PDB file of C-alpha atoms and ligand atoms in Angstrom:
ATOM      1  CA  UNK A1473     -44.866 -78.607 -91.605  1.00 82.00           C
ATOM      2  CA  UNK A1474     -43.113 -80.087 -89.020  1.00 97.00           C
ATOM      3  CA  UNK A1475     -39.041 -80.028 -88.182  1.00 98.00           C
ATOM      4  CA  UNK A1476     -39.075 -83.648 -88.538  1.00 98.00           C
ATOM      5  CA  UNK A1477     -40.579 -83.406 -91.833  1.00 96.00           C
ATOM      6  CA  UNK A1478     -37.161 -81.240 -92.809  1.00 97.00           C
ATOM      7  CA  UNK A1479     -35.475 -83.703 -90.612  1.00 97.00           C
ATOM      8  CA  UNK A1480     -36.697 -86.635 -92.730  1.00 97.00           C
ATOM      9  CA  UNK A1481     -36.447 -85.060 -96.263  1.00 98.00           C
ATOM     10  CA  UNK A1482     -32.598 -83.659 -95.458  1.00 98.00           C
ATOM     11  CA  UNK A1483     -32.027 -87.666 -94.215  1.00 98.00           C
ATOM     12  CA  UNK A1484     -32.924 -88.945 -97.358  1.00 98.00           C
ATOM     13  CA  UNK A1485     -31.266 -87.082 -99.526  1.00 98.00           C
ATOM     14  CA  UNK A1486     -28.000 -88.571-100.535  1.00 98.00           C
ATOM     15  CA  UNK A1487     -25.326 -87.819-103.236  1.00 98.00           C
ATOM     16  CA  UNK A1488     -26.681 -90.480-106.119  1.00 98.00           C
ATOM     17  CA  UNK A1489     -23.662 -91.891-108.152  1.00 98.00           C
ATOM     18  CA  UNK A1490     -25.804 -94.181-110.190  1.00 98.00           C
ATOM     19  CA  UNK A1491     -28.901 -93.378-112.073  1.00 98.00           C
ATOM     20  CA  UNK A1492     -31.325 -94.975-113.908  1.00 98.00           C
ATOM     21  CA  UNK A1493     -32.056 -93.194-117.817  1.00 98.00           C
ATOM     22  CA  UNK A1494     -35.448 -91.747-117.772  1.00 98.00           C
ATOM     23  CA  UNK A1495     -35.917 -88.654-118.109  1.00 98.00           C
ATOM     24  CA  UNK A1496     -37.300 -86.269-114.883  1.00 99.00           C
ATOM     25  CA  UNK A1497     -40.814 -84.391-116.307  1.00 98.00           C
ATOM     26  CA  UNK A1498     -39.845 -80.696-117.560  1.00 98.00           C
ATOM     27  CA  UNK A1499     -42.718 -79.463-115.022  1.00 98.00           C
ATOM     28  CA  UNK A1500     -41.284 -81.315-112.399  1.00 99.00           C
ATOM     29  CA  UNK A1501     -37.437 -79.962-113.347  1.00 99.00           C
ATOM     30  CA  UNK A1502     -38.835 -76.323-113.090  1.00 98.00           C
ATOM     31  CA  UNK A1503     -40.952 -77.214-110.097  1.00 98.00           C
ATOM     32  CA  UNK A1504     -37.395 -77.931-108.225  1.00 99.00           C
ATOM     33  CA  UNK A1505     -35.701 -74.322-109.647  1.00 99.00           C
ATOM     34  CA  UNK A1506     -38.963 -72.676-108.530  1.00 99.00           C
ATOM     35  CA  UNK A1507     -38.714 -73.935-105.221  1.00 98.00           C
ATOM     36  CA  UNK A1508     -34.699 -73.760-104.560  1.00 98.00           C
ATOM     37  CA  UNK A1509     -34.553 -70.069-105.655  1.00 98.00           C
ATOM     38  CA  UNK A1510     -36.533 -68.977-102.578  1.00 98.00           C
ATOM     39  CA  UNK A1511     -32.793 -69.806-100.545  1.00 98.00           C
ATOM     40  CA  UNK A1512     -31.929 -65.919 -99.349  1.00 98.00           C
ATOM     41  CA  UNK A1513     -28.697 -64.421-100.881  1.00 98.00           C
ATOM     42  CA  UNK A1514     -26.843 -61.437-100.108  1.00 98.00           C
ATOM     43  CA  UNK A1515     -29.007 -57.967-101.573  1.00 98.00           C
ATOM     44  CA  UNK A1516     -31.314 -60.432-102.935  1.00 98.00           C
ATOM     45  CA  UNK A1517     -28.819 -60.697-106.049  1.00 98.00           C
ATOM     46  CA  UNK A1518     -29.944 -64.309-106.882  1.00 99.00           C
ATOM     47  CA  UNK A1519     -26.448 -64.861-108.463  1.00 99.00           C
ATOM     48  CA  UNK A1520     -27.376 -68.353-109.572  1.00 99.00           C
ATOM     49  CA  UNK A1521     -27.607 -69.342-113.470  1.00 98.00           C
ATOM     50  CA  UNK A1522     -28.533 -73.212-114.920  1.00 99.00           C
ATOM     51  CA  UNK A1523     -27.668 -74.929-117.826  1.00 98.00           C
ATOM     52  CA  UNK A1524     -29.692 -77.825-117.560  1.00 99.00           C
ATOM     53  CA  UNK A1525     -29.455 -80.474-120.697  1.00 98.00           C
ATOM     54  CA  UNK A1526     -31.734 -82.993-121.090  1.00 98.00           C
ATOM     55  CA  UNK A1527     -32.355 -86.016-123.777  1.00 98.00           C
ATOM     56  CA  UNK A1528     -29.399 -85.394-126.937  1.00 98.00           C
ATOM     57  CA  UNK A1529     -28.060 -82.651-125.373  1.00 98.00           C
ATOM     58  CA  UNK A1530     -26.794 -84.532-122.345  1.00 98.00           C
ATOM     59  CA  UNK A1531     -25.736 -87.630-124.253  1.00 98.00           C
ATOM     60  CA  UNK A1532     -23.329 -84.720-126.883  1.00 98.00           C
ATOM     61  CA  UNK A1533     -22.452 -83.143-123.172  1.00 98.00           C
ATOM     62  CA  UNK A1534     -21.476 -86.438-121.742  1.00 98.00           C
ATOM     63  CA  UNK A1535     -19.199 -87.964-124.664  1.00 98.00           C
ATOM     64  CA  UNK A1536     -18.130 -84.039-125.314  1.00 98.00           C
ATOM     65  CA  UNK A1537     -16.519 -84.334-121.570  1.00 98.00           C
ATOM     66  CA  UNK A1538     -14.937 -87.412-121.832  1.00 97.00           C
ATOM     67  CA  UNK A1539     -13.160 -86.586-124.535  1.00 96.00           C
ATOM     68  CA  UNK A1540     -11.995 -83.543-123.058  1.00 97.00           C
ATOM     69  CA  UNK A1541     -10.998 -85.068-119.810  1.00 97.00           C
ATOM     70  CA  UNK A1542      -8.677 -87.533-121.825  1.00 93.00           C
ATOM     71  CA  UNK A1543      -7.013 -84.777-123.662  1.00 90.00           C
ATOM     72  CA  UNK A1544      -7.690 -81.770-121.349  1.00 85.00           C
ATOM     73  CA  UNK A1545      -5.831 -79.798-118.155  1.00 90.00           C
ATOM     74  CA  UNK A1546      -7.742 -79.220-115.381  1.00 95.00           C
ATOM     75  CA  UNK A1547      -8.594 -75.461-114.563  1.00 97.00           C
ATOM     76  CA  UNK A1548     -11.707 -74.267-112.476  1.00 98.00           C
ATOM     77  CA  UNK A1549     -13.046 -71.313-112.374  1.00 98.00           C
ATOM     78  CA  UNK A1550     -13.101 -71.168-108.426  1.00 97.00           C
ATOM     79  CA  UNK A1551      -9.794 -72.395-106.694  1.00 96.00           C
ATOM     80  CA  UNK A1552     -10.200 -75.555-105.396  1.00 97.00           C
ATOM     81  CA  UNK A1553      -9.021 -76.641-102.011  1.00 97.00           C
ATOM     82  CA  UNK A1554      -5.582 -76.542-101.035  1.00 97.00           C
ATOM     83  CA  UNK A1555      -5.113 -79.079 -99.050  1.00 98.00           C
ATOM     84  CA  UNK A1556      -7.809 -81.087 -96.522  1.00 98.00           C
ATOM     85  CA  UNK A1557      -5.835 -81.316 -93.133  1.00 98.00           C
ATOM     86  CA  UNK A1558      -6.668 -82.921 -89.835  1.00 98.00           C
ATOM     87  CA  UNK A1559     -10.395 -83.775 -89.591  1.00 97.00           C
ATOM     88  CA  UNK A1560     -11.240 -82.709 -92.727  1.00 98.00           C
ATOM     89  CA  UNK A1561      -8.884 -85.364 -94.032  1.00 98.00           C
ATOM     90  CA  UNK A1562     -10.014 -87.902 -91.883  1.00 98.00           C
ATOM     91  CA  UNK A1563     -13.545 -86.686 -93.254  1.00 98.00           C
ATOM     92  CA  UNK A1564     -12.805 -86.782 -96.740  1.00 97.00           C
ATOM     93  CA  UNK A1565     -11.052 -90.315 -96.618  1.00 96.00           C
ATOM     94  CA  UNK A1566     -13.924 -91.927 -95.041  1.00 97.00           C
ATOM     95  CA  UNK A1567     -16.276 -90.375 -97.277  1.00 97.00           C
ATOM     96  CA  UNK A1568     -13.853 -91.896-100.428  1.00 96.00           C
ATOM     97  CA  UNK A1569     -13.186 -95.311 -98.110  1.00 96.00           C
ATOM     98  CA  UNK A1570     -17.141 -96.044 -98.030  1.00 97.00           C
ATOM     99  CA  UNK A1571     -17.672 -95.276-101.359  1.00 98.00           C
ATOM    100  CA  UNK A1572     -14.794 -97.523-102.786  1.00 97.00           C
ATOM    101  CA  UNK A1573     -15.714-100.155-100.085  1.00 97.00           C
ATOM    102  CA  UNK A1574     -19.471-100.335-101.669  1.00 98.00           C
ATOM    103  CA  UNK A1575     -18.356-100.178-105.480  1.00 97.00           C
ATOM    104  CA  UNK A1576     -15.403-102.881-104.269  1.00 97.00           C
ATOM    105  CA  UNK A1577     -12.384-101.163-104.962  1.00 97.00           C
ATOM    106  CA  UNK A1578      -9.900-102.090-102.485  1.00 96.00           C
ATOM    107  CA  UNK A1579      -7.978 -99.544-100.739  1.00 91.00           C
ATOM    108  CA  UNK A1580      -4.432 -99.175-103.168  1.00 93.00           C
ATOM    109  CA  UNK A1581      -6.128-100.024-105.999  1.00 96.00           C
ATOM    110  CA  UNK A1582      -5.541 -96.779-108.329  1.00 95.00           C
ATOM    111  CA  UNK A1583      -6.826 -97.979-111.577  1.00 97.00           C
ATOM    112  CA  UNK A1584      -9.872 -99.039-109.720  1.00 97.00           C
ATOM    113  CA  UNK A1585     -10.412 -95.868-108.028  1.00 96.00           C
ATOM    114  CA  UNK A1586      -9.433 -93.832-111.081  1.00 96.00           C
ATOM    115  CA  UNK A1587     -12.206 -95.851-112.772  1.00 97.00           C
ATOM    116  CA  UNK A1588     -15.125 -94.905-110.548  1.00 97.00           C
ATOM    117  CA  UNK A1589     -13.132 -90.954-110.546  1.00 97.00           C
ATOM    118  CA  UNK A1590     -14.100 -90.970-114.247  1.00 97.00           C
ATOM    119  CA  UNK A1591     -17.723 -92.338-113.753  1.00 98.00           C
ATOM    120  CA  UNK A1592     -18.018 -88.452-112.718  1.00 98.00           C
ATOM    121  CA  UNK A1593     -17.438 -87.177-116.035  1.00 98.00           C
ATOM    122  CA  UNK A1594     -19.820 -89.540-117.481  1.00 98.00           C
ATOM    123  CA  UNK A1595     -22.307 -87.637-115.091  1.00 98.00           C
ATOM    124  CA  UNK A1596     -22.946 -91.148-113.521  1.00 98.00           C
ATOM    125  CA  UNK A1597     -25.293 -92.127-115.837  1.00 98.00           C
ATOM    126  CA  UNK A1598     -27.335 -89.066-115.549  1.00 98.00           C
ATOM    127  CA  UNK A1599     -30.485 -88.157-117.615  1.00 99.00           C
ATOM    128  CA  UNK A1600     -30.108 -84.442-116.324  1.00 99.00           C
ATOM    129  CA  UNK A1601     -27.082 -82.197-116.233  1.00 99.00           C
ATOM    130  CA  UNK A1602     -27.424 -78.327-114.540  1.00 99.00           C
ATOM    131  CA  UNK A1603     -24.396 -76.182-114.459  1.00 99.00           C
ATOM    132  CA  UNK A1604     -24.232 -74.197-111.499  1.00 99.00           C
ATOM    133  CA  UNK A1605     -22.569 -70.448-112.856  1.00 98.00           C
ATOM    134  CA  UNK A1606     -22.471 -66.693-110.758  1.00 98.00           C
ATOM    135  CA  UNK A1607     -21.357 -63.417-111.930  1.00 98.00           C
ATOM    136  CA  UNK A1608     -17.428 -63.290-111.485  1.00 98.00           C
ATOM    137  CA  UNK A1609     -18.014 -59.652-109.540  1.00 98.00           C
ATOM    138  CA  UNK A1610     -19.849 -61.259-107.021  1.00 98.00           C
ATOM    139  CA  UNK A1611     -17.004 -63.604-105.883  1.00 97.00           C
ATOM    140  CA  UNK A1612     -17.055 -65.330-102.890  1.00 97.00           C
ATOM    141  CA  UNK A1613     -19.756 -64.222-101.471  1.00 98.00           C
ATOM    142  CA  UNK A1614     -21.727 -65.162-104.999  1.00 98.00           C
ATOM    143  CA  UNK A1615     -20.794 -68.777-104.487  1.00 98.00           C
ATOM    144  CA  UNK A1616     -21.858 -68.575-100.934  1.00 98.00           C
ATOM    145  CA  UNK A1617     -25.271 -68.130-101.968  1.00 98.00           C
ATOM    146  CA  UNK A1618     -25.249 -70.699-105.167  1.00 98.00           C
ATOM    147  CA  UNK A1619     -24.036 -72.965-102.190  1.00 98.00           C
ATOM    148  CA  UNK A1620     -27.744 -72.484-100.685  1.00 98.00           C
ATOM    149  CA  UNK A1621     -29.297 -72.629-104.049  1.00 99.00           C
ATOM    150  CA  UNK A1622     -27.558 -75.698-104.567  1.00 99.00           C
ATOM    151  CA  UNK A1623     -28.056 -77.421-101.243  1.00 98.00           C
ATOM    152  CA  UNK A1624     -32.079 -76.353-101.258  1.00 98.00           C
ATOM    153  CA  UNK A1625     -32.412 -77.411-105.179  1.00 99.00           C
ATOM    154  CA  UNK A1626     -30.806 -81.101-103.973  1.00 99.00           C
ATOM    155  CA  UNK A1627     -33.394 -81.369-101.203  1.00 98.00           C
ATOM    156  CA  UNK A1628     -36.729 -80.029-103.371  1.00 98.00           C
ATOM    157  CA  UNK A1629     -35.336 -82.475-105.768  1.00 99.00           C
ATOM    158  CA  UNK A1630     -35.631 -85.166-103.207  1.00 98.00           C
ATOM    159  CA  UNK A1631     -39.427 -83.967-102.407  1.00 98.00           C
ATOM    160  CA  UNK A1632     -40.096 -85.318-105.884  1.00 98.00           C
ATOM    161  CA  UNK A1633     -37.761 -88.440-105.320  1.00 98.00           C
ATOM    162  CA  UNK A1634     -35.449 -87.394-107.939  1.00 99.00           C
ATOM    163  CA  UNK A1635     -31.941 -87.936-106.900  1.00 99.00           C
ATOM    164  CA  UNK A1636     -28.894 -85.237-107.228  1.00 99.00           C
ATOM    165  CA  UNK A1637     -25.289 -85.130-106.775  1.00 99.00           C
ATOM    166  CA  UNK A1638     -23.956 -81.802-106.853  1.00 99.00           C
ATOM    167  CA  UNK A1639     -20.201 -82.538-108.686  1.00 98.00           C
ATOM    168  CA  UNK A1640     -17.098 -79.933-108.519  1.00 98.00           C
ATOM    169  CA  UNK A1641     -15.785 -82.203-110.400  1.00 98.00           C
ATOM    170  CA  UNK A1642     -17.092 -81.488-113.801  1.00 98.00           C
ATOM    171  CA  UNK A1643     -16.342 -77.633-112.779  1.00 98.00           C
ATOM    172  CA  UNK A1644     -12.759 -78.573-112.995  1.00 97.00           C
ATOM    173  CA  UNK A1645     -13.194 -78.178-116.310  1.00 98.00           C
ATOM    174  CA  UNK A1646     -14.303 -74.354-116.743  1.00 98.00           C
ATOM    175  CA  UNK A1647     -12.757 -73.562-120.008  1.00 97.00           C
ATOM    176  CA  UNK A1648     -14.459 -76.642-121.657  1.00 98.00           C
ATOM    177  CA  UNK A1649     -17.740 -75.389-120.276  1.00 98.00           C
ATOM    178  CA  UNK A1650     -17.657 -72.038-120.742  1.00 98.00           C
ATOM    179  CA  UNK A1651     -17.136 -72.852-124.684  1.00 98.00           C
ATOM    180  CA  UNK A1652     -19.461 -76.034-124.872  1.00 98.00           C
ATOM    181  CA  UNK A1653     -22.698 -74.207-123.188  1.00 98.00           C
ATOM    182  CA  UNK A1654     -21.502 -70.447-124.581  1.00 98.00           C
ATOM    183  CA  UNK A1655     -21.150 -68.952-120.696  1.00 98.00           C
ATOM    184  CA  UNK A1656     -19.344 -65.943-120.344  1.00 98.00           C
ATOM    185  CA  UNK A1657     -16.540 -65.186-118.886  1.00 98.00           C
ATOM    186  CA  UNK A1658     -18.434 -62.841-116.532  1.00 98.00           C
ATOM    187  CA  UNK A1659     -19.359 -65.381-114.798  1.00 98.00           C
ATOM    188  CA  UNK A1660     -18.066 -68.235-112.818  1.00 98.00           C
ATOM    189  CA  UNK A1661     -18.840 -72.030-113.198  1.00 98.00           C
ATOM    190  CA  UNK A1662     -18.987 -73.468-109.671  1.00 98.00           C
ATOM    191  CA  UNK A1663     -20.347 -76.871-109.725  1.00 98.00           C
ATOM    192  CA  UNK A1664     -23.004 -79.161-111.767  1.00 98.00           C
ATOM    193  CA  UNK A1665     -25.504 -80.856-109.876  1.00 99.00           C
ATOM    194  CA  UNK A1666     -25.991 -83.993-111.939  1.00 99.00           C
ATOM    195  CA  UNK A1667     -29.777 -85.761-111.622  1.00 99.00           C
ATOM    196  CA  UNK A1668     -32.707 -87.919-112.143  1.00 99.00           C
ATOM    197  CA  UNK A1669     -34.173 -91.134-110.716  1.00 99.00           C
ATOM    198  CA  UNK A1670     -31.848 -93.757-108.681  1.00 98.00           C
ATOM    199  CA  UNK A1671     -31.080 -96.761-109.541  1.00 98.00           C
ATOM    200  CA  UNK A1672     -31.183 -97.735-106.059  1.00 98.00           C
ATOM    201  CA  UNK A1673     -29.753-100.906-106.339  1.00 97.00           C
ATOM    202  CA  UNK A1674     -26.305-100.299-107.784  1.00 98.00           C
ATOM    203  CA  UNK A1675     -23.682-100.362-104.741  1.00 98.00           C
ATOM    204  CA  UNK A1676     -22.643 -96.992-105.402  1.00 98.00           C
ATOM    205  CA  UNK A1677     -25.735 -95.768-103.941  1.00 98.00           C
ATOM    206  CA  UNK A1678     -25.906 -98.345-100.882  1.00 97.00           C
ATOM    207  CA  UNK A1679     -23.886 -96.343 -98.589  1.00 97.00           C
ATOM    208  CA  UNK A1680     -24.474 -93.381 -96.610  1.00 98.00           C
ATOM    209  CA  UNK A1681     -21.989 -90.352 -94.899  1.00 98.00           C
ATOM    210  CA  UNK A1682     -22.458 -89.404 -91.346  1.00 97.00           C
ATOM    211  CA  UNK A1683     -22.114 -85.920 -89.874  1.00 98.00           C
ATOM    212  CA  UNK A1684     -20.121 -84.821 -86.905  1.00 97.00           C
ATOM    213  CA  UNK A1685     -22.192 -84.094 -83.845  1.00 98.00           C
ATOM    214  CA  UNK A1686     -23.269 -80.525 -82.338  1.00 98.00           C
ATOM    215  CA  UNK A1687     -20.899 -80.278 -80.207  1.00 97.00           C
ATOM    216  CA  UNK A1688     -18.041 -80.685 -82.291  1.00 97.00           C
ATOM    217  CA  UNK A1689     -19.972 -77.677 -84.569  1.00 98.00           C
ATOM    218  CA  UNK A1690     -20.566 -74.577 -82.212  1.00 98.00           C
ATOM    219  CA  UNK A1691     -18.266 -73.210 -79.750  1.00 98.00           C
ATOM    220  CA  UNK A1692     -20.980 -71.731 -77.422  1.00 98.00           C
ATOM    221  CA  UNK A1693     -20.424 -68.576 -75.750  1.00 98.00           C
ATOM    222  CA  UNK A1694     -23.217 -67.933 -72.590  1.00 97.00           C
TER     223      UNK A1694
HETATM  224  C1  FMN B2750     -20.057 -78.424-103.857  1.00 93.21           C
HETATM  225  C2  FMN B2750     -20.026 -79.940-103.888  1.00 93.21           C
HETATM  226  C3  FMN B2750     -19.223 -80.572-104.825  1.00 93.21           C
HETATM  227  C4  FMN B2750     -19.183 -81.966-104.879  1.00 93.21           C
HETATM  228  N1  FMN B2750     -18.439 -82.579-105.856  1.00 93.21           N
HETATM  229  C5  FMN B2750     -18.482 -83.925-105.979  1.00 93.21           C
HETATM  230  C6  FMN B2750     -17.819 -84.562-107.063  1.00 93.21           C
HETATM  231  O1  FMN B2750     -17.193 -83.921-107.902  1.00 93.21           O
HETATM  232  N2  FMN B2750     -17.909 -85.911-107.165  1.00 93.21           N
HETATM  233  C7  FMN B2750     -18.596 -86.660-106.242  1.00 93.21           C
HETATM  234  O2  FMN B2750     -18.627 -87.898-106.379  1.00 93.21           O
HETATM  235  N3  FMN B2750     -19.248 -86.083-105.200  1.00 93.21           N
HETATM  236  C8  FMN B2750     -19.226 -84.737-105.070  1.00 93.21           C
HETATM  237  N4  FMN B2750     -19.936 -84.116-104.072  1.00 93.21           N
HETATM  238  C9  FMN B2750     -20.743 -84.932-103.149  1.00 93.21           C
HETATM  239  C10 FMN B2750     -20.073 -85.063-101.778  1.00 93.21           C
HETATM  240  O3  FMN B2750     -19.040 -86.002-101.839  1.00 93.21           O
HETATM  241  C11 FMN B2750     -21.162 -85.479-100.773  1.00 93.21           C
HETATM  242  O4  FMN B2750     -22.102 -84.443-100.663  1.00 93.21           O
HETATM  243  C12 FMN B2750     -20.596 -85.764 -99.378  1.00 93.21           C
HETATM  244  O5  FMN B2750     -19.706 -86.847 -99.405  1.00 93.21           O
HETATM  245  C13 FMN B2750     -21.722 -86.062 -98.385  1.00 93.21           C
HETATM  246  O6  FMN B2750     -22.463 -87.173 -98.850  1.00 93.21           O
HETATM  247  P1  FMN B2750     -24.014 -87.068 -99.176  1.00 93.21           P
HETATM  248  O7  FMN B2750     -24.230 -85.991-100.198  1.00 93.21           O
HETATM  249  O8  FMN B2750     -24.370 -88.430 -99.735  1.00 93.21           O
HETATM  250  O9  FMN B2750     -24.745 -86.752 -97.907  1.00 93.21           O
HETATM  251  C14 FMN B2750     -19.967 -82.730-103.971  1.00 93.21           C
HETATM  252  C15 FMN B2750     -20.770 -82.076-103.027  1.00 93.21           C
HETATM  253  C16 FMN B2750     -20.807 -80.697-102.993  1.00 93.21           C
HETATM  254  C17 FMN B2750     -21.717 -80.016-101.998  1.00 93.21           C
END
């Protein structure tokens, strides 16, 4: 294997915000986990736990979300942000701008953007649903290492051309999930990573993110 082989898989991979209904083979499913756990974490703790629904059990997840968004509060398990400030703004708005731009919601246009907001708690459409958890005592640096998991699980994914989107999102409501999939409270939800097969043609998934050059990364020293 090659770096340009990583090179091309990572450049293929893309969040998916449309997908098509069929359903991803279980092998195939456990094929991913098998690979993504090999990510390194700190003591070799493996914090990461999956819920992953498939067939009914999405579809009852799905509607069961909806609802609760509708009538719900908001409350993750793991602060989110704060605030995005100075790049990171600038990051996030283009990120938000191209995706609005490709689904055609012009820019002031809240009901429109609320709209495709919501398509997250529909999971997009999603045959597949895994909810990303770690054991509360591990804290940060637990989610630190379900971020690798998370990242490597999108990318083996994409070896089998089965397209992710990792969604905080649907983490923003922990409560809910906790109760709906019977998680404990020993552990933190962090994220879902939504999946299955694209349906490459919708215009949600005809845009791509850049990334900031090298130099603007590392601050070298020698
Ligand atoms: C931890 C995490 C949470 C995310 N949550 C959401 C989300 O709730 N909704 C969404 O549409 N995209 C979500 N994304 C996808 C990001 O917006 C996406 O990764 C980023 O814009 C870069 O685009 P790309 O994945 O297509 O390369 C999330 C990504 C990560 C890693």
């Amino acid at each position: 294997m090659t770096l340009s082989d990583l090179d091309d898989l990572l450049a293929a991979r893309h969040s998916c915000r449309a997908f098509r209904p069929d359903a991803v083979p279980r092998a195939d499913i456990e094929r991913i986990v098998a690979t993504a756990r090999r990510v390194p974490s700190w003591c070799n703790a493996q914090p990461w736990q999956l819920v992953i629904t498939s067939g009914p059990e999405t579809e009852a997840f799905r509607a069961a979300l909806t609802a609760e968004v509708q009538s719900g509060v908001a409350k993750p398990d793991l602060a989110f942000p704060t605030g995005y400030s100075g790049v990171y703004q600038d990051r996030r708005r283009s990120c938000g701008w191209a995706l609005y731009e490709a689904v055609g919601v012009e820019k002031g246009d809240r009901q429109g953007s609320a709209a495709q907001m919501m398509k997250n708690f529909s999971l997009f459409g999603a045959p597949h649903c895994a909810i990303v958890s770690s054991p509360a005592e591990l804290g940060g640096y637990g989610a630190m290492d379900c971020g690798g998991f998370v990242a490597a699980f999108t990318l083996a994914a994409q070896a089998l051309e089965v397209a992710t989107i990792p969604q905080a999102a649907v983490a923003s409501y922990a409560p809910f999930l906790h109760r709906h999939f019977g998680i404990g409270e020993d552990r933190l939800i962090l994220c879902a990573i939504s999946f299955g097969y694209s349906d490459t043609g919708h215009p949600a998934n005809g845009f791509r993110t850049d990334r900031a050059p090298v130099a603007e990364i590392v601050e070298w020293r020698g």
